[in-house]
Amino acid sequence: MYRGSNRLGPIFNQLSSSNQNKRGLTDVNKLLNRPYIEVENLSDNDKTINIAGSDNTRNTQENSGVIKSIEIPANCPKPRPYVAHQCSNLCMICVHYDYNQLKDMNILSIPLHYGFMRSIITDKKIKLKKVIYTTPCGCNIDNESRMYKYLKVTGYAISQMTIDLFNFDCMVNPLSSFSVPKVFIRIPDISYEMEFKTISVVNSYNASVPKHIKYIKNRKTTPDINLNIDSKFLCGCDCINNCEDKEKCACWQLTNEGPKNYPNFFKDHDDIGYRFKRLHERVITGIYECNANCKCDKTCLNRVVQEPLKTSLQVFLTENKGWGVRTLADIPKGSFVCTYLGVVRTDDDTENDLKNDCLNWGQYTAELDFIETVEEAKDGYESYVVQPEDESEHNTSSSDYEELSTSSSDDSSDDSNWEIQSEINKMFVSKMSLRNLQDTNTKIDGEHELSKLNTQQKDQSESKSLRRFLDKDLDAYTLDSKVSGNIGRYFNHSCDPNIFIQNVFVDTHDLRFPWVAYFALSNIPAGTELAFDYNYTVGCVKDKKLLCYCGASNCRVRLL
């Protein structure tokens, strides 16, 4: 029943005529989780009608769910008593792993359905708790490295039971599950079975549902966007061991190439990018995943964002922020959540639409500003570099880039393609070296002036962006999910976010068109709303003010 319905008057009069009947009807509806009306015994002037889901009950209704513990069925296999042996594929011969049965399971509970047992014990030596997995053959494993070796030896590392199904953080509960009463579920699956995991829509306030969109699993383009996703233009690897050796995998090397020329805090980390399919730190220069041109298996360690949705998510109506997304299971730090999909459009087209629809400013658009983000972060970190006088011998021009691009299409060799892509990456990460050179002073007539060389360099460095080598119009692009999109369009802002955005290259190595992916910034308990920092600048839009309702202790009060 909608708030404000003219049916409330007759119902109120009927209930008021008999206090006994009123209490009975209310109690029954409460018990059955149905909408009900409560009439308080106040004076005639102060009598109020309180409908479940109205303003003064929203705080409880918004999180109208409970966290339950998943029960593993009794007929699931259990670990056998340990007997000294050499692990092999015989260790899991009793486990009949079926990928098609995983749709309704929390990702971290999957191994527990197939012969594994997870325990938390206290290490008396260091007086800390740690997680122990007992395998179907009775072995005890206490870290990801050993677990991966076990899966590899038993043959499951090349199957669907991947290493990201296991977690060794005692703060994460694989059996934790958030559920809401069925009466609040408005749409069973907003993806209409397009995603591997169902995504329900819950509204505990009223009967409204999100505005209908065309749910998509791949980004779309407008006719004027030239997005080349031909695998012949991709650099691929020749790995046959799940891309375990980062030094030998060409795709891993593309990921590692950018940070090598970055600030020192990047160089302190040996493992850049994924670690056992989890990303613990953002890589500003982007991640290059294995692709259709690679010879590795579909479950290799460098394929994460391209895999089907594994996280149990739910769209729900919040009190002040519209529709949001929450997780139905615990998410470990670094886990992939989902991607942001929409229609790729030019920045100018998107801006024109926003001017015509100022009420929904930027509500469902994401900027593909990977190039600008990297250049801004790079700005100033190579201010000590002195360029040689003959710049033509040391700088890559647009014609040089065109030559590289042409040669990449003619040469099908993986090694050659990787070398070409590496050169492009080097050019990309070094492009800002001219922008902030330290001025070399020249004394003329007792006064300090810039030398002619430095003046020329300063002039040439203005508005020098890699985008001019890729796009004549210097147009940035956006992902517009207003009409077509996926679950990623519903994430809200938070000044204290628990997820972050990572640019990933999968079906193209064109720096203008990265995939936009969300990863967990920390361990996220079941039932928690997922939100990231929009990074809006207050006052950047004239006559536009947007208050922030994230509720964080460090809330900035305003978004715009």
PDB file of C-alpha atoms in Angstrom, residues 103-230:
ATOM      1  CA  LYS A 103      25.175 -20.400  -8.646  1.00  0.00           C
ATOM      2  CA  ASP A 104      23.438 -20.218  -5.260  1.00  0.00           C
ATOM      3  CA  MET A 105      26.549 -20.668  -3.099  1.00  0.00           C
ATOM      4  CA  ASN A 106      28.672 -17.966  -1.487  1.00  0.00           C
ATOM      5  CA  ILE A 107      32.035 -18.080  -3.211  1.00  0.00           C
ATOM      6  CA  LEU A 108      34.026 -18.772  -0.030  1.00  0.00           C
ATOM      7  CA  SER A 109      31.683 -21.559   1.061  1.00  0.00           C
ATOM      8  CA  ILE A 110      32.198 -23.562  -2.144  1.00  0.00           C
ATOM      9  CA  PRO A 111      35.228 -25.585  -0.949  1.00  0.00           C
ATOM     10  CA  LEU A 112      33.336 -26.479   2.238  1.00  0.00           C
ATOM     11  CA  HIS A 113      30.707 -28.166   0.072  1.00  0.00           C
ATOM     12  CA  TYR A 114      33.360 -30.251  -1.667  1.00  0.00           C
ATOM     13  CA  GLY A 115      35.381 -31.984   0.989  1.00  0.00           C
ATOM     14  CA  PHE A 116      37.356 -29.127   2.600  1.00  0.00           C
ATOM     15  CA  MET A 117      37.031 -28.036   6.226  1.00  0.00           C
ATOM     16  CA  ARG A 118      38.029 -24.588   7.527  1.00  0.00           C
ATOM     17  CA  SER A 119      39.142 -24.087  11.135  1.00  0.00           C
ATOM     18  CA  ILE A 120      40.497 -21.174  13.165  1.00  0.00           C
ATOM     19  CA  ILE A 121      43.167 -22.086  15.692  1.00  0.00           C
ATOM     20  CA  THR A 122      45.425 -20.100  18.000  1.00  0.00           C
ATOM     21  CA  ASP A 123      49.141 -20.350  17.381  1.00  0.00           C
ATOM     22  CA  LYS A 124      50.631 -20.641  20.875  1.00  0.00           C
ATOM     23  CA  LYS A 125      54.058 -19.450  19.737  1.00  0.00           C
ATOM     24  CA  ILE A 126      52.946 -16.113  18.317  1.00  0.00           C
ATOM     25  CA  LYS A 127      49.633 -16.006  20.217  1.00  0.00           C
ATOM     26  CA  LEU A 128      47.677 -15.159  17.090  1.00  0.00           C
ATOM     27  CA  LYS A 129      44.749 -16.840  15.427  1.00  0.00           C
ATOM     28  CA  LYS A 130      45.171 -18.364  11.999  1.00  0.00           C
ATOM     29  CA  VAL A 131      43.043 -20.219   9.496  1.00  0.00           C
ATOM     30  CA  ILE A 132      43.670 -23.865   8.649  1.00  0.00           C
ATOM     31  CA  TYR A 133      42.035 -25.684   5.727  1.00  0.00           C
ATOM     32  CA  THR A 134      41.840 -29.456   5.971  1.00  0.00           C
ATOM     33  CA  THR A 135      41.834 -30.999   2.496  1.00  0.00           C
ATOM     34  CA  PRO A 136      39.729 -34.004   1.419  1.00  0.00           C
ATOM     35  CA  CYS A 137      42.795 -36.208   1.915  1.00  0.00           C
ATOM     36  CA  GLY A 138      43.372 -34.918   5.468  1.00  0.00           C
ATOM     37  CA  CYS A 139      46.278 -32.480   4.892  1.00  0.00           C
ATOM     38  CA  ASN A 140      46.348 -29.186   6.809  1.00  0.00           C
ATOM     39  CA  ILE A 141      47.139 -26.020   4.819  1.00  0.00           C
ATOM     40  CA  ASP A 142      47.652 -22.574   6.371  1.00  0.00           C
ATOM     41  CA  ASN A 143      48.463 -20.205   3.468  1.00  0.00           C
ATOM     42  CA  GLU A 144      47.521 -19.398  -0.128  1.00  0.00           C
ATOM     43  CA  SER A 145      50.819 -20.522  -1.624  1.00  0.00           C
ATOM     44  CA  ARG A 146      50.553 -24.024  -0.229  1.00  0.00           C
ATOM     45  CA  MET A 147      46.873 -24.222  -1.156  1.00  0.00           C
ATOM     46  CA  TYR A 148      47.627 -23.292  -4.746  1.00  0.00           C
ATOM     47  CA  LYS A 149      50.315 -25.973  -4.925  1.00  0.00           C
ATOM     48  CA  TYR A 150      47.817 -28.491  -3.576  1.00  0.00           C
ATOM     49  CA  LEU A 151      45.208 -27.539  -6.169  1.00  0.00           C
ATOM     50  CA  LYS A 152      47.850 -27.767  -8.858  1.00  0.00           C
ATOM     51  CA  VAL A 153      49.088 -31.225  -7.795  1.00  0.00           C
ATOM     52  CA  THR A 154      45.554 -32.585  -7.559  1.00  0.00           C
ATOM     53  CA  GLY A 155      44.614 -31.124 -10.933  1.00  0.00           C
ATOM     54  CA  TYR A 156      42.104 -28.620  -9.606  1.00  0.00           C
ATOM     55  CA  ALA A 157      44.175 -25.525 -10.319  1.00  0.00           C
ATOM     56  CA  ILE A 158      43.276 -25.941 -13.998  1.00  0.00           C
ATOM     57  CA  SER A 159      39.606 -26.532 -13.211  1.00  0.00           C
ATOM     58  CA  GLN A 160      36.965 -24.139 -11.907  1.00  0.00           C
ATOM     59  CA  MET A 161      38.055 -24.554  -8.253  1.00  0.00           C
ATOM     60  CA  THR A 162      40.379 -21.570  -8.318  1.00  0.00           C
ATOM     61  CA  ILE A 163      42.522 -20.183  -5.517  1.00  0.00           C
ATOM     62  CA  ASP A 164      40.194 -17.209  -4.895  1.00  0.00           C
ATOM     63  CA  LEU A 165      37.643 -19.619  -3.373  1.00  0.00           C
ATOM     64  CA  PHE A 166      39.908 -19.838  -0.316  1.00  0.00           C
ATOM     65  CA  ASN A 167      40.692 -17.181   2.283  1.00  0.00           C
ATOM     66  CA  PHE A 168      43.111 -17.326   5.212  1.00  0.00           C
ATOM     67  CA  ASP A 169      41.953 -14.228   7.110  1.00  0.00           C
ATOM     68  CA  CYS A 170      40.296 -15.167  10.396  1.00  0.00           C
ATOM     69  CA  MET A 171      38.193 -11.982  10.216  1.00  0.00           C
ATOM     70  CA  VAL A 172      36.362 -13.333   7.156  1.00  0.00           C
ATOM     71  CA  ASN A 173      33.545 -15.843   7.665  1.00  0.00           C
ATOM     72  CA  PRO A 174      32.838 -18.010   4.578  1.00  0.00           C
ATOM     73  CA  LEU A 175      29.518 -19.181   6.064  1.00  0.00           C
ATOM     74  CA  SER A 176      28.136 -15.716   6.774  1.00  0.00           C
ATOM     75  CA  SER A 177      25.058 -14.871   4.685  1.00  0.00           C
ATOM     76  CA  PHE A 178      22.768 -11.829   4.735  1.00  0.00           C
ATOM     77  CA  SER A 179      19.125 -12.466   3.901  1.00  0.00           C
ATOM     78  CA  VAL A 180      15.913 -10.437   3.880  1.00  0.00           C
ATOM     79  CA  PRO A 181      12.251 -11.531   4.072  1.00  0.00           C
ATOM     80  CA  LYS A 182      10.839 -12.511   0.696  1.00  0.00           C
ATOM     81  CA  VAL A 183       8.101  -9.912   1.087  1.00  0.00           C
ATOM     82  CA  PHE A 184      10.690  -7.159   0.505  1.00  0.00           C
ATOM     83  CA  ILE A 185      12.146  -8.690  -2.685  1.00  0.00           C
ATOM     84  CA  ARG A 186      10.702  -6.766  -5.637  1.00  0.00           C
ATOM     85  CA  ILE A 187      12.760  -8.323  -8.451  1.00  0.00           C
ATOM     86  CA  PRO A 188      14.318 -11.812  -8.071  1.00  0.00           C
ATOM     87  CA  ASP A 189      17.120 -11.095 -10.534  1.00  0.00           C
ATOM     88  CA  ILE A 190      17.731  -7.677 -12.078  1.00  0.00           C
ATOM     89  CA  SER A 191      20.133  -9.223 -14.611  1.00  0.00           C
ATOM     90  CA  TYR A 192      17.443 -11.646 -15.821  1.00  0.00           C
ATOM     91  CA  GLU A 193      19.872 -14.566 -15.569  1.00  0.00           C
ATOM     92  CA  MET A 194      22.516 -12.838 -17.673  1.00  0.00           C
ATOM     93  CA  GLU A 195      24.938 -12.923 -14.725  1.00  0.00           C
ATOM     94  CA  PHE A 196      26.161 -16.170 -13.223  1.00  0.00           C
ATOM     95  CA  LYS A 197      24.962 -14.979  -9.792  1.00  0.00           C
ATOM     96  CA  THR A 198      21.426 -13.681  -9.285  1.00  0.00           C
ATOM     97  CA  ILE A 199      21.103 -10.033  -8.206  1.00  0.00           C
ATOM     98  CA  SER A 200      17.860  -9.404  -6.328  1.00  0.00           C
ATOM     99  CA  VAL A 201      16.207  -6.014  -5.792  1.00  0.00           C
ATOM    100  CA  VAL A 202      14.921  -5.276  -2.278  1.00  0.00           C
ATOM    101  CA  ASN A 203      12.723  -2.402  -1.157  1.00  0.00           C
ATOM    102  CA  SER A 204      11.610  -2.312   2.479  1.00  0.00           C
ATOM    103  CA  TYR A 205       9.999   1.145   2.192  1.00  0.00           C
ATOM    104  CA  ASN A 206       7.455   0.867  -0.596  1.00  0.00           C
ATOM    105  CA  ALA A 207       6.699  -1.084  -3.761  1.00  0.00           C
ATOM    106  CA  SER A 208       8.867   0.926  -6.166  1.00  0.00           C
ATOM    107  CA  VAL A 209      11.614  -0.671  -8.261  1.00  0.00           C
ATOM    108  CA  PRO A 210      14.601   0.808 -10.124  1.00  0.00           C
ATOM    109  CA  LYS A 211      13.919   2.376 -13.491  1.00  0.00           C
ATOM    110  CA  HIS A 212      14.131  -0.281 -16.171  1.00  0.00           C
ATOM    111  CA  ILE A 213      17.396  -0.462 -18.092  1.00  0.00           C
ATOM    112  CA  LYS A 214      18.792  -2.810 -20.681  1.00  0.00           C
ATOM    113  CA  TYR A 215      21.087  -5.063 -18.670  1.00  0.00           C
ATOM    114  CA  ILE A 216      24.339  -5.763 -20.524  1.00  0.00           C
ATOM    115  CA  LYS A 217      27.380  -7.945 -19.887  1.00  0.00           C
ATOM    116  CA  ASN A 218      29.685  -6.167 -22.322  1.00  0.00           C
ATOM    117  CA  ARG A 219      30.202  -2.478 -23.014  1.00  0.00           C
ATOM    118  CA  LYS A 220      28.529  -1.024 -26.081  1.00  0.00           C
ATOM    119  CA  THR A 221      29.695   1.693 -28.478  1.00  0.00           C
ATOM    120  CA  THR A 222      28.033   4.365 -30.541  1.00  0.00           C
ATOM    121  CA  PRO A 223      28.646   4.347 -34.332  1.00  0.00           C
ATOM    122  CA  ASP A 224      31.211   7.164 -34.143  1.00  0.00           C
ATOM    123  CA  ILE A 225      33.456   5.280 -31.658  1.00  0.00           C
ATOM    124  CA  ASN A 226      36.237   3.205 -33.186  1.00  0.00           C
ATOM    125  CA  LEU A 227      36.854   0.489 -30.594  1.00  0.00           C
ATOM    126  CA  ASN A 228      39.080  -2.208 -32.053  1.00  0.00           C
ATOM    127  CA  ILE A 229      38.761  -5.470 -30.090  1.00  0.00           C
ATOM    128  CA  ASP A 230      40.315  -7.727 -32.711  1.00  0.00           C
TER     129      ASP A 230
END
